[in-house]
PDB file of C-alpha atoms in Angstrom:
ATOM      1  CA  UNK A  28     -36.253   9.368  11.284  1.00  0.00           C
ATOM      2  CA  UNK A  29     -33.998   8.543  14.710  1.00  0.00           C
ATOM      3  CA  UNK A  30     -36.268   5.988  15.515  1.00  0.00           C
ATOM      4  CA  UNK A  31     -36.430   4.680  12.255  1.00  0.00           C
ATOM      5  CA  UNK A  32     -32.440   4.408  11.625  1.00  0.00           C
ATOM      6  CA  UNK A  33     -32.058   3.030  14.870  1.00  0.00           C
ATOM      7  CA  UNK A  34     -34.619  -0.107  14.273  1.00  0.00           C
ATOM      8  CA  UNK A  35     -32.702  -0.042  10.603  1.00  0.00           C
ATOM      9  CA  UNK A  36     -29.223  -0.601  12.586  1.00  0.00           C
ATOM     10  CA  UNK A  37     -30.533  -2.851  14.804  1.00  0.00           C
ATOM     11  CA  UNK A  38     -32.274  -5.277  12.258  1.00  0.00           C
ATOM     12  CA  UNK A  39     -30.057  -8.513  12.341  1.00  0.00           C
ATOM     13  CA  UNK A  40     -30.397  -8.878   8.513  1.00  0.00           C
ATOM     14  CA  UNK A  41     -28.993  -5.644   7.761  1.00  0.00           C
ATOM     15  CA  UNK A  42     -25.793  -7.105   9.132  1.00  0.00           C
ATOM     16  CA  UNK A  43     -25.474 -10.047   7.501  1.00  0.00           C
ATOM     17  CA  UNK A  44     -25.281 -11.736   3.951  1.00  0.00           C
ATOM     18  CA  UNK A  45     -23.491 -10.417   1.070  1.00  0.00           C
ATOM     19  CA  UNK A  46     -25.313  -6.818   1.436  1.00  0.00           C
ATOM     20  CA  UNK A  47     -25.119  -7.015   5.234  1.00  0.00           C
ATOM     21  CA  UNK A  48     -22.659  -4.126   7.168  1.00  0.00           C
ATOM     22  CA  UNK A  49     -19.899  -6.132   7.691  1.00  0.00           C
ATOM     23  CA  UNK A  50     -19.526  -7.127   3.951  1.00  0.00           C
ATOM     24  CA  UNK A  51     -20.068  -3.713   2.800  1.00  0.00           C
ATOM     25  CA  UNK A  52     -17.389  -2.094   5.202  1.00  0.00           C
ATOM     26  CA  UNK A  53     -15.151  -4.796   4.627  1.00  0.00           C
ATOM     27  CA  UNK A  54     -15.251  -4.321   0.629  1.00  0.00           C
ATOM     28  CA  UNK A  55     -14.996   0.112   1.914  1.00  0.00           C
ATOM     29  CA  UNK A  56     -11.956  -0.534   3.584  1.00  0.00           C
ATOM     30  CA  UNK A  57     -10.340  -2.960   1.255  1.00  0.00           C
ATOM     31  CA  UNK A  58     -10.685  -0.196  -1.756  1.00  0.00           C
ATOM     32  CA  UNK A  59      -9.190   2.593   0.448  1.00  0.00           C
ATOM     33  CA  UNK A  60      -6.806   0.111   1.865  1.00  0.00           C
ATOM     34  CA  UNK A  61      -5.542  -1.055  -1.662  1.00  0.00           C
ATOM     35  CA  UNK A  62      -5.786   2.699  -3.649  1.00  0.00           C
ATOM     36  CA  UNK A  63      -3.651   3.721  -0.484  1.00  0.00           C
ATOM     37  CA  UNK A  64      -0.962   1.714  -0.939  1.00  0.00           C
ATOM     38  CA  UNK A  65      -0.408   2.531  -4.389  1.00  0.00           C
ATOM     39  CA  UNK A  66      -0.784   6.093  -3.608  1.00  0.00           C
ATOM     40  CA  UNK A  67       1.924   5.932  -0.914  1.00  0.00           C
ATOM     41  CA  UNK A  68       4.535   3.755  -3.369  1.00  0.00           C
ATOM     42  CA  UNK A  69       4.301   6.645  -6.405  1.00  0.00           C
ATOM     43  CA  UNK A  70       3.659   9.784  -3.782  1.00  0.00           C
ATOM     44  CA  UNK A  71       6.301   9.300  -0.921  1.00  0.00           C
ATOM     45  CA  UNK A  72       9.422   8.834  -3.176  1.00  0.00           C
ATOM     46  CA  UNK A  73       8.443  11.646  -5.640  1.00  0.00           C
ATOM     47  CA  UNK A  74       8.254  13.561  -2.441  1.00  0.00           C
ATOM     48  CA  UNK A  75      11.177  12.772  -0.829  1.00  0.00           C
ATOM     49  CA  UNK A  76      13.394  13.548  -4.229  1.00  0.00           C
ATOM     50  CA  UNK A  77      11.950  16.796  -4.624  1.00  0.00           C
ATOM     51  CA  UNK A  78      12.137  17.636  -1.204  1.00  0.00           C
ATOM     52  CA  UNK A  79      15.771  16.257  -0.747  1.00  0.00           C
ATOM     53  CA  UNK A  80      16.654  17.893  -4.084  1.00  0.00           C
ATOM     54  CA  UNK A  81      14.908  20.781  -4.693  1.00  0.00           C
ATOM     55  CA  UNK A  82      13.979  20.425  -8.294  1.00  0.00           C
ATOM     56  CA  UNK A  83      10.877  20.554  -9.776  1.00  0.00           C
ATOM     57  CA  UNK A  84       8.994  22.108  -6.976  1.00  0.00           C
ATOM     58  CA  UNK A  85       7.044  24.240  -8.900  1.00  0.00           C
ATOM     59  CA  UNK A  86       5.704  21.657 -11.306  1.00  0.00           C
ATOM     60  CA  UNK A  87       4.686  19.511  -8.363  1.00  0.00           C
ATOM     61  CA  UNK A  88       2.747  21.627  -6.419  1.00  0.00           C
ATOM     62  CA  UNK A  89       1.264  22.954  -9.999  1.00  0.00           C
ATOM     63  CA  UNK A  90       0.644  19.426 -10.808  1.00  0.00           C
ATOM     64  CA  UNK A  91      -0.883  18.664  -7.329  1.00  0.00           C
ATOM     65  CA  UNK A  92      -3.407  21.610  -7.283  1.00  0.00           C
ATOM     66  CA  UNK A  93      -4.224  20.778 -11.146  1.00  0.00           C
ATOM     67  CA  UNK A  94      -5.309  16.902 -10.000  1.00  0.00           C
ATOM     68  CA  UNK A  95      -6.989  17.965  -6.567  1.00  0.00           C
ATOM     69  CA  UNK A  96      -9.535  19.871  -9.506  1.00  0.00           C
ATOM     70  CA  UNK A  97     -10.474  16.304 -10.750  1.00  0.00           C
ATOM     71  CA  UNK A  98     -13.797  15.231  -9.933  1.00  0.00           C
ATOM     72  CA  UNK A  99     -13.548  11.677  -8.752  1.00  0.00           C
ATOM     73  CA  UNK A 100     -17.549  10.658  -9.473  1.00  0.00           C
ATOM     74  CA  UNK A 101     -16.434  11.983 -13.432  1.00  0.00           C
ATOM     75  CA  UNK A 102     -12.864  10.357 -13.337  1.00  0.00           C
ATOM     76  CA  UNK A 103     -13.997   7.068 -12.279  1.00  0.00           C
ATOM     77  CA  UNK A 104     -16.681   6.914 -14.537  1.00  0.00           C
ATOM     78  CA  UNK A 105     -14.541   8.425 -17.794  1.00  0.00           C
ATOM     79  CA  UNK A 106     -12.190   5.384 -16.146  1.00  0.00           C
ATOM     80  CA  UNK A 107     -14.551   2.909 -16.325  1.00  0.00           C
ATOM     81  CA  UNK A 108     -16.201   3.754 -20.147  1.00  0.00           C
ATOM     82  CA  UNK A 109     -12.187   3.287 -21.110  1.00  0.00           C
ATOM     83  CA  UNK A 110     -11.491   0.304 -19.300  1.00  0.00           C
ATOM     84  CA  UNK A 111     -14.848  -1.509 -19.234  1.00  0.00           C
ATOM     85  CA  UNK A 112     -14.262  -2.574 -15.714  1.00  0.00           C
ATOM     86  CA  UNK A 113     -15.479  -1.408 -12.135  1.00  0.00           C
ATOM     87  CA  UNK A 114     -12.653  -2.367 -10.066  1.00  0.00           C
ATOM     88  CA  UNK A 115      -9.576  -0.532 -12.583  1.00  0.00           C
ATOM     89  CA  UNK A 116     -11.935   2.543 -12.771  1.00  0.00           C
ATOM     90  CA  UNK A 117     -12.542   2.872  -8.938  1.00  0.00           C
ATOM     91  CA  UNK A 118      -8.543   2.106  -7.815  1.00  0.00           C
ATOM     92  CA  UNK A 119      -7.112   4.303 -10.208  1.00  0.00           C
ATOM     93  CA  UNK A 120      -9.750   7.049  -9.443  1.00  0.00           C
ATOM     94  CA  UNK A 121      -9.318   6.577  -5.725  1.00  0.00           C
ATOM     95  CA  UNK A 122      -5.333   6.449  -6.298  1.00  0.00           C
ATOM     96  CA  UNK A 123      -5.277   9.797  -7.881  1.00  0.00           C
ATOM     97  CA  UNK A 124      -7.638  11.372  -5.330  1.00  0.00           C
ATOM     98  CA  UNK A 125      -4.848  10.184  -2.781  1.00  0.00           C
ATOM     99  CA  UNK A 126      -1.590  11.230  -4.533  1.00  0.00           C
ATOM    100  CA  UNK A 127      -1.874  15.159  -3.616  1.00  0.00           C
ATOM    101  CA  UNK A 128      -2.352  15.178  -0.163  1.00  0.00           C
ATOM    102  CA  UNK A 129       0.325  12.450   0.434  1.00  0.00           C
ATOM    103  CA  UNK A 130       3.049  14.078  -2.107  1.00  0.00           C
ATOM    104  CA  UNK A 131       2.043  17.411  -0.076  1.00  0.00           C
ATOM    105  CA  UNK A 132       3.058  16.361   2.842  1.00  0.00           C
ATOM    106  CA  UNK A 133       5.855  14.915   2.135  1.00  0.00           C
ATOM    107  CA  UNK A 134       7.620  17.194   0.202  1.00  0.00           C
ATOM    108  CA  UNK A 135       6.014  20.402   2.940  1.00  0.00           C
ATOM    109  CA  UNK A 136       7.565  18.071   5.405  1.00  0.00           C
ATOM    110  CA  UNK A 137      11.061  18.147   3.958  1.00  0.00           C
ATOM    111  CA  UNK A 138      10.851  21.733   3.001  1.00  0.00           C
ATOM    112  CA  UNK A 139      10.134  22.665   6.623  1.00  0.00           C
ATOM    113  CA  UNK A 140      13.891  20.845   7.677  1.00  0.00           C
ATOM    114  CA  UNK A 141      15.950  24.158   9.348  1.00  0.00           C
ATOM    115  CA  UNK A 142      18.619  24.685   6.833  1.00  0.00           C
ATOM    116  CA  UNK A 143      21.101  24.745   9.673  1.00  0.00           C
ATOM    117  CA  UNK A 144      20.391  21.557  10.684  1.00  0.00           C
ATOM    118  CA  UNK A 145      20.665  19.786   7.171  1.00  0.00           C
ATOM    119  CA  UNK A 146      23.683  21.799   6.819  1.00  0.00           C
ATOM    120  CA  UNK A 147      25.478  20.528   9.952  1.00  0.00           C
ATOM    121  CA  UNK A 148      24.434  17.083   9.496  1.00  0.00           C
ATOM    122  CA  UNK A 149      26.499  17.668   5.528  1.00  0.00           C
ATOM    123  CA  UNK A 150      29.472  19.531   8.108  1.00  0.00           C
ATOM    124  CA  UNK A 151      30.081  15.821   9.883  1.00  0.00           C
ATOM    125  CA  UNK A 152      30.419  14.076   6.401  1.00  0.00           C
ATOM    126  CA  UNK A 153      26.886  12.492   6.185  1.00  0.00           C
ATOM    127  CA  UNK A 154      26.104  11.538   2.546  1.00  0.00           C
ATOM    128  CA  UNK A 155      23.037  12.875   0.953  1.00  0.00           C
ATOM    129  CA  UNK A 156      21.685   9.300   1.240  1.00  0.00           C
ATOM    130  CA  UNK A 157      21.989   9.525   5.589  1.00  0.00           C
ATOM    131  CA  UNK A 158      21.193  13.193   5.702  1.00  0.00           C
ATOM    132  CA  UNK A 159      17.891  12.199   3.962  1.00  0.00           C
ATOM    133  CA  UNK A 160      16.828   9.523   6.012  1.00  0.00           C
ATOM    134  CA  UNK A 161      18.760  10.399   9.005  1.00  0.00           C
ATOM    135  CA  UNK A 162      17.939  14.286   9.573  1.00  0.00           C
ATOM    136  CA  UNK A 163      15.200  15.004   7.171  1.00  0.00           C
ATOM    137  CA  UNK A 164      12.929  12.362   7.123  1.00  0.00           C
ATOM    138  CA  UNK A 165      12.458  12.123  11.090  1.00  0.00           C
ATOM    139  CA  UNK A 166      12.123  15.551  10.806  1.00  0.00           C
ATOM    140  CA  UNK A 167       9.030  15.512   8.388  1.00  0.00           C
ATOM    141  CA  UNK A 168       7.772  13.082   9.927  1.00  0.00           C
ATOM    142  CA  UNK A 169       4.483  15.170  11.160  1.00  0.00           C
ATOM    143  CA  UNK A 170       3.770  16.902   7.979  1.00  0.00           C
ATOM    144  CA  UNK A 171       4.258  13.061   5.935  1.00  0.00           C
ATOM    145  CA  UNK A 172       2.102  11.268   8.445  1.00  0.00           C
ATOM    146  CA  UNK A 173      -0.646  14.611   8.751  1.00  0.00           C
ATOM    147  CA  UNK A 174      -0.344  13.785   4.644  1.00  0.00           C
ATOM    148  CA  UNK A 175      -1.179  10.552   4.807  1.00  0.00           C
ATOM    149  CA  UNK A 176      -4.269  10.845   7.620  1.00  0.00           C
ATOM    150  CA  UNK A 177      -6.025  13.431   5.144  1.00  0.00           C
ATOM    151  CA  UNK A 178      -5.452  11.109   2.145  1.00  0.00           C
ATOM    152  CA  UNK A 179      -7.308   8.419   3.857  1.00  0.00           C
ATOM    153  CA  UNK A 180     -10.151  10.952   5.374  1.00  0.00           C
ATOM    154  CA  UNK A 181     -10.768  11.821   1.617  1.00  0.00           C
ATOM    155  CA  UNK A 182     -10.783   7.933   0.518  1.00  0.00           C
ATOM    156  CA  UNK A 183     -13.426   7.350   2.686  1.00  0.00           C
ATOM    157  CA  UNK A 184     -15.472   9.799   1.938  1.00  0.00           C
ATOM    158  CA  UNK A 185     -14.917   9.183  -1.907  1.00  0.00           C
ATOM    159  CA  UNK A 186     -14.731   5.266  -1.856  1.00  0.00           C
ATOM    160  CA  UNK A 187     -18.595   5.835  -2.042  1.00  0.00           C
ATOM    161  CA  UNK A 188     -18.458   6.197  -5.846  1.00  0.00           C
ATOM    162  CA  UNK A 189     -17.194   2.545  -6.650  1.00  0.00           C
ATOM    163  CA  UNK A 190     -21.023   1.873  -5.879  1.00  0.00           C
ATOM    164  CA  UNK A 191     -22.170   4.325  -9.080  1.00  0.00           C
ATOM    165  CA  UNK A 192     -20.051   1.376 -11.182  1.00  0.00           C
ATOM    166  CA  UNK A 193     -21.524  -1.244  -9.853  1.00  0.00           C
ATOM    167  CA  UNK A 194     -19.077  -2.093  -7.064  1.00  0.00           C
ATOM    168  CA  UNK A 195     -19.851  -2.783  -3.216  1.00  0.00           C
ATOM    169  CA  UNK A 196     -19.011  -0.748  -0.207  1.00  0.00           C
ATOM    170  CA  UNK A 197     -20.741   1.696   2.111  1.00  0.00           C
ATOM    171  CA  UNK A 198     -21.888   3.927  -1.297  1.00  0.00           C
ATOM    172  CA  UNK A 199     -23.976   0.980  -1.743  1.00  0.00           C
ATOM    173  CA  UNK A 200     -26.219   2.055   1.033  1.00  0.00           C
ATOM    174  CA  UNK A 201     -26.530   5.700  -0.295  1.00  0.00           C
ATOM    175  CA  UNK A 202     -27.231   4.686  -3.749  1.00  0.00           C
ATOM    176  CA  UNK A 203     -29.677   1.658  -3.159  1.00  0.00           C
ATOM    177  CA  UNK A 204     -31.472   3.735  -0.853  1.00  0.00           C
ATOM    178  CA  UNK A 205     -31.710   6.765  -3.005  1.00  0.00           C
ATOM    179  CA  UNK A 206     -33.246   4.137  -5.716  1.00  0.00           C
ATOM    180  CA  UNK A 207     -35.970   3.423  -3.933  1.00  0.00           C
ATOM    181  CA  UNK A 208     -36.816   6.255  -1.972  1.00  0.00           C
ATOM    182  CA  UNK A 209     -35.442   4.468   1.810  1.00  0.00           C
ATOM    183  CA  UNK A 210     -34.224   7.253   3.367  1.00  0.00           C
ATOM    184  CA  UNK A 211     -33.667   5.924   5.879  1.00  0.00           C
ATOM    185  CA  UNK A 212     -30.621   3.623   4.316  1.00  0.00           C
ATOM    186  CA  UNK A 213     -29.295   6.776   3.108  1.00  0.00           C
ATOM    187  CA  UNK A 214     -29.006   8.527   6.308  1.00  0.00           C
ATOM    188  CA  UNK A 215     -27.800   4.708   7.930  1.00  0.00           C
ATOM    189  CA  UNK A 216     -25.229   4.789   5.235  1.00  0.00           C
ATOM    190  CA  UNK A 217     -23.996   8.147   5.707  1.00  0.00           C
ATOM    191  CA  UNK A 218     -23.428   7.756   9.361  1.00  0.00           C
ATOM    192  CA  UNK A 219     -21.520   4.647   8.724  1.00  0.00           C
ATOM    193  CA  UNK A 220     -19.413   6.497   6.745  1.00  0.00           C
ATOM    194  CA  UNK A 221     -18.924   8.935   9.170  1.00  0.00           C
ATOM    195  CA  UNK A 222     -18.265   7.043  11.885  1.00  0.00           C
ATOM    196  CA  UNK A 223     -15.264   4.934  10.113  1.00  0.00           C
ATOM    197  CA  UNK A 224     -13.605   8.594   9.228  1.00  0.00           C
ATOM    198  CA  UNK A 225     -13.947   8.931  13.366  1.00  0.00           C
ATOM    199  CA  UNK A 226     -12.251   5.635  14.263  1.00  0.00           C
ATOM    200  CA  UNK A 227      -9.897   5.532  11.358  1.00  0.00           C
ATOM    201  CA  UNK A 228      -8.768   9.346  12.656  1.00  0.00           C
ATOM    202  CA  UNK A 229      -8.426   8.017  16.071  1.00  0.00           C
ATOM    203  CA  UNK A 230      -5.908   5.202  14.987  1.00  0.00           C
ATOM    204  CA  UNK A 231      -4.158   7.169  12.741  1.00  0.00           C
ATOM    205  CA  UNK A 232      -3.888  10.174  15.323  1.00  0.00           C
ATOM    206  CA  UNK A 233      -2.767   7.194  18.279  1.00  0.00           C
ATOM    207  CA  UNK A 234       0.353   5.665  15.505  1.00  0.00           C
ATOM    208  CA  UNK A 235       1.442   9.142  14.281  1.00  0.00           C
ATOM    209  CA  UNK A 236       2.296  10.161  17.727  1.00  0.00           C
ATOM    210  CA  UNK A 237       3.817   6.498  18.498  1.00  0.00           C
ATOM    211  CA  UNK A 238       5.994   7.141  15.161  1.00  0.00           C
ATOM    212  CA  UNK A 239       7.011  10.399  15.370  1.00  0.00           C
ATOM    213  CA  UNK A 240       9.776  11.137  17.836  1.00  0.00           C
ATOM    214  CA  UNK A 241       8.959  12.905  21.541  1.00  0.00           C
ATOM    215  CA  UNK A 242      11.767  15.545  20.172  1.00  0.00           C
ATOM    216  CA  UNK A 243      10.716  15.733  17.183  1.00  0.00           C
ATOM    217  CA  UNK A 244       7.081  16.467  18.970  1.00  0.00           C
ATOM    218  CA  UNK A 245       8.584  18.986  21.285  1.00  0.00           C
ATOM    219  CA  UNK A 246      10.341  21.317  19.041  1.00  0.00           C
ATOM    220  CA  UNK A 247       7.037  21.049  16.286  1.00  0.00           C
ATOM    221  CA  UNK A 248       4.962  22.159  19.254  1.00  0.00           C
ATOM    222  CA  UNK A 249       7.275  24.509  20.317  1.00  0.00           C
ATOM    223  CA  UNK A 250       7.533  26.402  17.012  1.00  0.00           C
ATOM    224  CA  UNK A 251       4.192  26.325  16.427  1.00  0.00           C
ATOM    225  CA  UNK A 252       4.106  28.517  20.211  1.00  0.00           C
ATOM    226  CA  UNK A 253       6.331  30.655  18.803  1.00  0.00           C
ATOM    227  CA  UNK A 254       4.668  31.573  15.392  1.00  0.00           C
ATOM    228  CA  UNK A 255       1.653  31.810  17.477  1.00  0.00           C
ATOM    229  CA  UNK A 256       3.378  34.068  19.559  1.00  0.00           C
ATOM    230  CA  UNK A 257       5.234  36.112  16.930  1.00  0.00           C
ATOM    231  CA  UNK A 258       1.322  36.490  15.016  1.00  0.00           C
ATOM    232  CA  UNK A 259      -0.295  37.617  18.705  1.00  0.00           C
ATOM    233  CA  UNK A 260       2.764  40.611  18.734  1.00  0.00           C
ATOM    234  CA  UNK A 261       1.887  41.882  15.146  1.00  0.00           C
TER     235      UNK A 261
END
């Protein structure tokens, strides 16, 4: 089987054409890429209100845990019997797989600002408005960015399904293969999806640590020492 997905990766026509590698990780990435962004622009402000605010906690992280409980293959495919088309189906599936982990984050993030930090940033007459994105947002930074990272690990797992509706991507591999018995695709396409989790992690990992702030860093590191600490002395 080694042998045989390594002549299968080094075949020149599996990387080219329509079908090729390139095409099929392009049209991966450009699903994840586009259900992301939608995922961000309804998850991060719903977040950030709830976190800033307070209200409706309860519903949100009921509402979170109820859609992580969807199962994407079954969405997408209810999806695409209601719309009649592959792309709708696969975005909107792919959107809601992404909204949880996202909103999570974001709203964990704000929830983890120290009260007497929020509080003297209101002492020196900051508006809600500057506390937010002055104090609490650079604050939960981390937890928004760790949010966003495990959105994307789980789109790239899950684009695979846009191939079970007659889409393209990396799926494609897995499914074709699985058609016809070539096991051999299936494995190739498996560890192709694997190894764009890897590098997409990597990048992810490098920009959250240029964005977040080295103090910001420090005292998250820091606290995470002490509750390590304070769970060693129990």
């Amino acid at each position: 089987m080694i042998g045989d997905v390594f002549t299968w990766f080094t075949t020149a026509a599996n990387w080219q054409g329509t079908g090729g590698i390139l095409a099929r990780l392009a049209q991966h990435v450009g699903y994840i890429a586009l259900a992301l962004v939608i995922a961000l622009v309804i998850a991060i402000p719903i977040g950030l209100f709830v976190g800033h605010t307070g209200r409706g906690g309860v519903v949100l992280v009921g509402a979170g845990n109820a859609i992580r409980a969807l199962p994407t293959l079954g969405l997408v495919t209810f999806l695409f019997l209601l719309f009649t088309e592959s792309t709708t189906a696969t975005i909107i599936g792919l959107v809601v797989l992404a909204i949880p982990p996202v909103l999570a984050g974001t709203y964990a993030g704000l929830q983890a600002a120290e009260h007497d930090v929020v509080d003297a940033a209101q002492g020196i007459g900051m508006t809600g408005w500057q506390r937010l994105w002055q104090v609490e947002v650079p604050i939960a930074l981390p937890l928004v960015l760790g949010g966003i990272r495990n959105a994307v690990l789980q789109l790239i797992a899950t684009a695979a399904v846009a191939a079970y509706v007659g889409l393209g991507g990396l799926g494609r591999f897995l499914l074709d293969g699985l058609a016809i018995l070539d096991y051999t695709e299936v494995v190739a396409g498996a560890i192709l999806t694997a190894l764009l989790a890897i590098v997409v992690d990597l990048l992810l990992a490098a920009a959250q640590r240029a964005l977040v702030p080295k103090g910001v860093r420090l005292a998250a590191r820091a606290a995470s020492g002490r509750a390590v600490a304070a769970g060693g002395a129990a």
